[in-house]
């Protein structure tokens, strides 16, 4: 079940925080609650992705994107992701999440998020290819920036590791071959 109460709490909290620049990092604190656990008593990987959703929503609030979404009736979607899980987060453990926009191209906005344990170790890291959508399909990042009042902003150079991921992902067959799934 989606943690709607956490979402509401986090959005209210983000509204009271100082605005961020488009590529600044949003930092949030979290607790791994019992309903976030898997059978090994650690943060479930599916729930980790849901918590990353919450972090992206708070980031969107702080950079001014939520207002543009509402005004234009746009939606946010994830068009691809790559995640690394390296350290366990156990029940009742506190951790920090860091979320930021890294770069964008003509269609997508690339974000990175990470979860950090109190001892300074990175527990997980996700890179996301995200898009804003309307009834016509994908809304260009330049149009989004214009709606946010930042129309003259050029993207930073695409980091090599994201560019390599984009190139590798472009080679993946889509749609997947039916007989390979059987």
Tab-separated table of C-alpha atoms in Angstrom:
chain	number	residue	atom	x	y	z
A	1	UNK	CA	0.000	0.000	0.000
A	2	UNK	CA	1.276	3.464	-0.897
A	3	UNK	CA	2.237	5.477	2.207
A	4	UNK	CA	-0.204	8.331	1.596
A	5	UNK	CA	0.128	9.731	5.134
A	6	UNK	CA	3.917	9.849	4.764
A	7	UNK	CA	3.465	11.640	1.442
A	8	UNK	CA	1.167	14.268	2.970
A	9	UNK	CA	3.532	14.775	5.927
A	10	UNK	CA	6.547	15.055	3.632
A	11	UNK	CA	4.846	17.514	1.257
A	12	UNK	CA	3.766	19.718	4.151
A	13	UNK	CA	7.302	19.581	5.522
A	14	UNK	CA	8.822	20.403	2.105
A	15	UNK	CA	6.495	23.407	1.719
A	16	UNK	CA	8.018	24.921	4.855
A	17	UNK	CA	11.614	24.335	3.697
A	18	UNK	CA	13.626	26.874	1.740
A	19	UNK	CA	13.333	26.648	-2.044
A	20	UNK	CA	16.124	24.858	-3.896
A	21	UNK	CA	17.841	25.566	-7.178
A	22	UNK	CA	17.009	23.161	-9.974
A	23	UNK	CA	20.073	20.945	-9.489
A	24	UNK	CA	20.501	21.397	-5.726
A	25	UNK	CA	20.238	18.403	-3.401
A	26	UNK	CA	17.186	17.838	-1.211
A	27	UNK	CA	18.067	16.001	2.016
A	28	UNK	CA	15.384	14.255	4.057
A	29	UNK	CA	15.431	12.043	7.156
A	30	UNK	CA	13.494	8.799	7.446
A	31	UNK	CA	12.897	5.815	9.704
A	32	UNK	CA	12.493	2.241	8.518
A	33	UNK	CA	9.148	1.291	10.080
A	34	UNK	CA	7.932	-2.306	10.612
A	35	UNK	CA	5.624	-2.059	7.575
A	36	UNK	CA	8.688	-1.240	5.433
A	37	UNK	CA	10.379	-4.569	6.250
A	38	UNK	CA	10.711	-7.769	4.261
A	39	UNK	CA	10.945	-11.272	5.731
A	40	UNK	CA	14.653	-10.722	6.521
A	41	UNK	CA	13.739	-7.738	8.732
A	42	UNK	CA	15.339	-5.148	6.471
A	43	UNK	CA	13.997	-2.427	4.212
A	44	UNK	CA	12.095	-4.128	1.397
A	45	UNK	CA	13.503	-3.236	-2.027
A	46	UNK	CA	10.037	-2.333	-3.341
A	47	UNK	CA	9.409	-0.071	-0.361
A	48	UNK	CA	12.818	1.548	-0.905
A	49	UNK	CA	11.658	2.546	-4.389
A	50	UNK	CA	8.420	3.913	-2.909
A	51	UNK	CA	10.424	5.957	-0.402
A	52	UNK	CA	12.495	7.263	-3.302
A	53	UNK	CA	9.164	8.370	-4.851
A	54	UNK	CA	8.513	10.412	-1.720
A	55	UNK	CA	11.974	11.982	-1.916
A	56	UNK	CA	11.392	12.973	-5.545
A	57	UNK	CA	8.048	14.519	-4.626
A	58	UNK	CA	9.674	16.590	-1.871
A	59	UNK	CA	12.409	17.631	-4.314
A	60	UNK	CA	9.738	18.640	-6.857
A	61	UNK	CA	8.042	20.765	-4.190
A	62	UNK	CA	11.251	22.553	-3.227
A	63	UNK	CA	12.403	23.340	-6.789
A	64	UNK	CA	8.968	24.736	-7.710
A	65	UNK	CA	7.860	21.919	-9.985
A	66	UNK	CA	4.655	20.993	-8.099
A	67	UNK	CA	3.043	24.340	-8.960
A	68	UNK	CA	3.839	23.878	-12.661
A	69	UNK	CA	2.449	20.334	-12.535
A	70	UNK	CA	-0.826	21.499	-11.039
A	71	UNK	CA	-1.162	24.536	-13.291
A	72	UNK	CA	-0.561	22.525	-16.486
A	73	UNK	CA	-2.169	19.272	-15.319
A	74	UNK	CA	1.033	17.364	-15.963
A	75	UNK	CA	2.016	14.064	-14.415
A	76	UNK	CA	5.418	12.765	-13.311
A	77	UNK	CA	6.599	9.365	-14.459
A	78	UNK	CA	9.692	7.197	-14.299
A	79	UNK	CA	10.805	6.039	-17.751
A	80	UNK	CA	13.772	3.980	-16.561
A	81	UNK	CA	15.909	3.275	-13.537
A	82	UNK	CA	19.064	1.588	-12.384
A	83	UNK	CA	19.502	0.821	-8.702
A	84	UNK	CA	22.282	-0.517	-6.508
A	85	UNK	CA	21.587	-1.912	-3.046
A	86	UNK	CA	24.769	-2.238	-0.986
A	87	UNK	CA	23.949	-2.032	2.747
A	88	UNK	CA	20.957	-3.188	4.749
A	89	UNK	CA	18.632	-0.782	6.466
A	90	UNK	CA	17.016	-2.568	9.402
A	91	UNK	CA	13.791	-1.959	11.287
A	92	UNK	CA	13.636	1.343	13.213
A	93	UNK	CA	16.956	2.416	11.699
A	94	UNK	CA	17.174	6.095	10.794
A	95	UNK	CA	18.606	7.063	7.442
A	96	UNK	CA	19.037	10.079	5.226
A	97	UNK	CA	17.883	10.369	1.623
A	98	UNK	CA	19.494	12.690	-0.893
A	99	UNK	CA	17.670	13.594	-4.105
A	100	UNK	CA	18.754	15.826	-6.980
A	101	UNK	CA	18.286	16.489	-10.670
A	102	UNK	CA	21.556	15.811	-12.458
A	103	UNK	CA	20.904	16.728	-16.100
A	104	UNK	CA	18.310	16.639	-18.857
A	105	UNK	CA	18.087	16.147	-22.576
A	106	UNK	CA	15.350	16.894	-25.108
A	107	UNK	CA	12.872	14.421	-23.506
A	108	UNK	CA	13.984	13.302	-20.071
A	109	UNK	CA	15.209	14.617	-16.739
A	110	UNK	CA	17.853	12.453	-15.055
A	111	UNK	CA	17.775	12.247	-11.274
A	112	UNK	CA	19.915	10.513	-8.726
A	113	UNK	CA	18.893	9.537	-5.238
A	114	UNK	CA	20.690	7.766	-2.437
A	115	UNK	CA	20.011	6.468	1.072
A	116	UNK	CA	22.704	6.979	3.699
A	117	UNK	CA	23.052	5.215	7.015
A	118	UNK	CA	23.941	7.182	10.157
A	119	UNK	CA	27.499	5.780	10.050
A	120	UNK	CA	28.031	7.501	6.695
A	121	UNK	CA	27.725	4.410	4.505
A	122	UNK	CA	25.634	4.567	1.362
A	123	UNK	CA	22.924	1.885	1.560
A	124	UNK	CA	21.527	2.318	-1.953
A	125	UNK	CA	21.717	4.552	-4.993
A	126	UNK	CA	19.272	4.942	-7.862
A	127	UNK	CA	19.571	6.747	-11.169
A	128	UNK	CA	16.266	7.590	-12.829
A	129	UNK	CA	15.199	8.738	-16.235
A	130	UNK	CA	12.035	10.726	-15.540
A	131	UNK	CA	9.536	12.579	-17.648
A	132	UNK	CA	6.615	14.912	-17.265
A	133	UNK	CA	3.563	13.993	-19.284
A	134	UNK	CA	0.352	15.517	-20.528
A	135	UNK	CA	-2.448	14.121	-22.697
A	136	UNK	CA	-0.174	14.472	-25.756
A	137	UNK	CA	2.700	12.467	-24.240
A	138	UNK	CA	6.079	13.613	-22.935
A	139	UNK	CA	6.494	17.306	-22.130
A	140	UNK	CA	9.959	18.591	-23.087
A	141	UNK	CA	12.197	19.675	-20.212
A	142	UNK	CA	12.581	23.082	-21.890
A	143	UNK	CA	8.799	23.563	-21.754
A	144	UNK	CA	8.832	22.505	-18.096
A	145	UNK	CA	11.602	25.001	-17.305
A	146	UNK	CA	9.616	27.716	-19.062
A	147	UNK	CA	6.551	26.905	-16.930
A	148	UNK	CA	8.777	27.125	-13.828
A	149	UNK	CA	10.093	30.550	-14.884
A	150	UNK	CA	13.581	29.228	-15.663
A	151	UNK	CA	13.423	29.171	-19.451
A	152	UNK	CA	16.995	30.364	-20.134
A	153	UNK	CA	18.614	27.616	-18.099
A	154	UNK	CA	20.827	25.229	-20.070
A	155	UNK	CA	21.430	21.703	-18.806
A	156	UNK	CA	24.727	20.786	-17.221
A	157	UNK	CA	26.879	18.430	-19.233
A	158	UNK	CA	25.537	14.881	-19.102
A	159	UNK	CA	27.744	12.878	-16.705
A	160	UNK	CA	29.601	10.042	-18.460
A	161	UNK	CA	28.063	7.361	-16.220
A	162	UNK	CA	24.528	8.474	-17.121
A	163	UNK	CA	25.425	8.759	-20.802
A	164	UNK	CA	26.844	5.201	-20.726
A	165	UNK	CA	23.621	3.955	-19.084
A	166	UNK	CA	21.533	5.699	-21.762
A	167	UNK	CA	23.619	4.083	-24.531
A	168	UNK	CA	23.369	0.616	-22.975
A	169	UNK	CA	19.633	0.989	-22.396
A	170	UNK	CA	19.107	2.057	-26.026
A	171	UNK	CA	20.458	-1.363	-27.133
A	172	UNK	CA	17.914	-3.268	-25.075
A	173	UNK	CA	15.140	-4.643	-27.292
A	174	UNK	CA	11.742	-3.020	-26.900
A	175	UNK	CA	9.258	-4.471	-26.751
A	176	UNK	CA	10.925	-7.548	-25.289
A	177	UNK	CA	10.786	-10.640	-27.465
A	178	UNK	CA	7.762	-12.762	-26.553
A	179	UNK	CA	9.541	-16.148	-26.797
A	180	UNK	CA	12.348	-14.936	-24.502
A	181	UNK	CA	9.792	-14.376	-21.746
A	182	UNK	CA	8.271	-17.858	-21.917
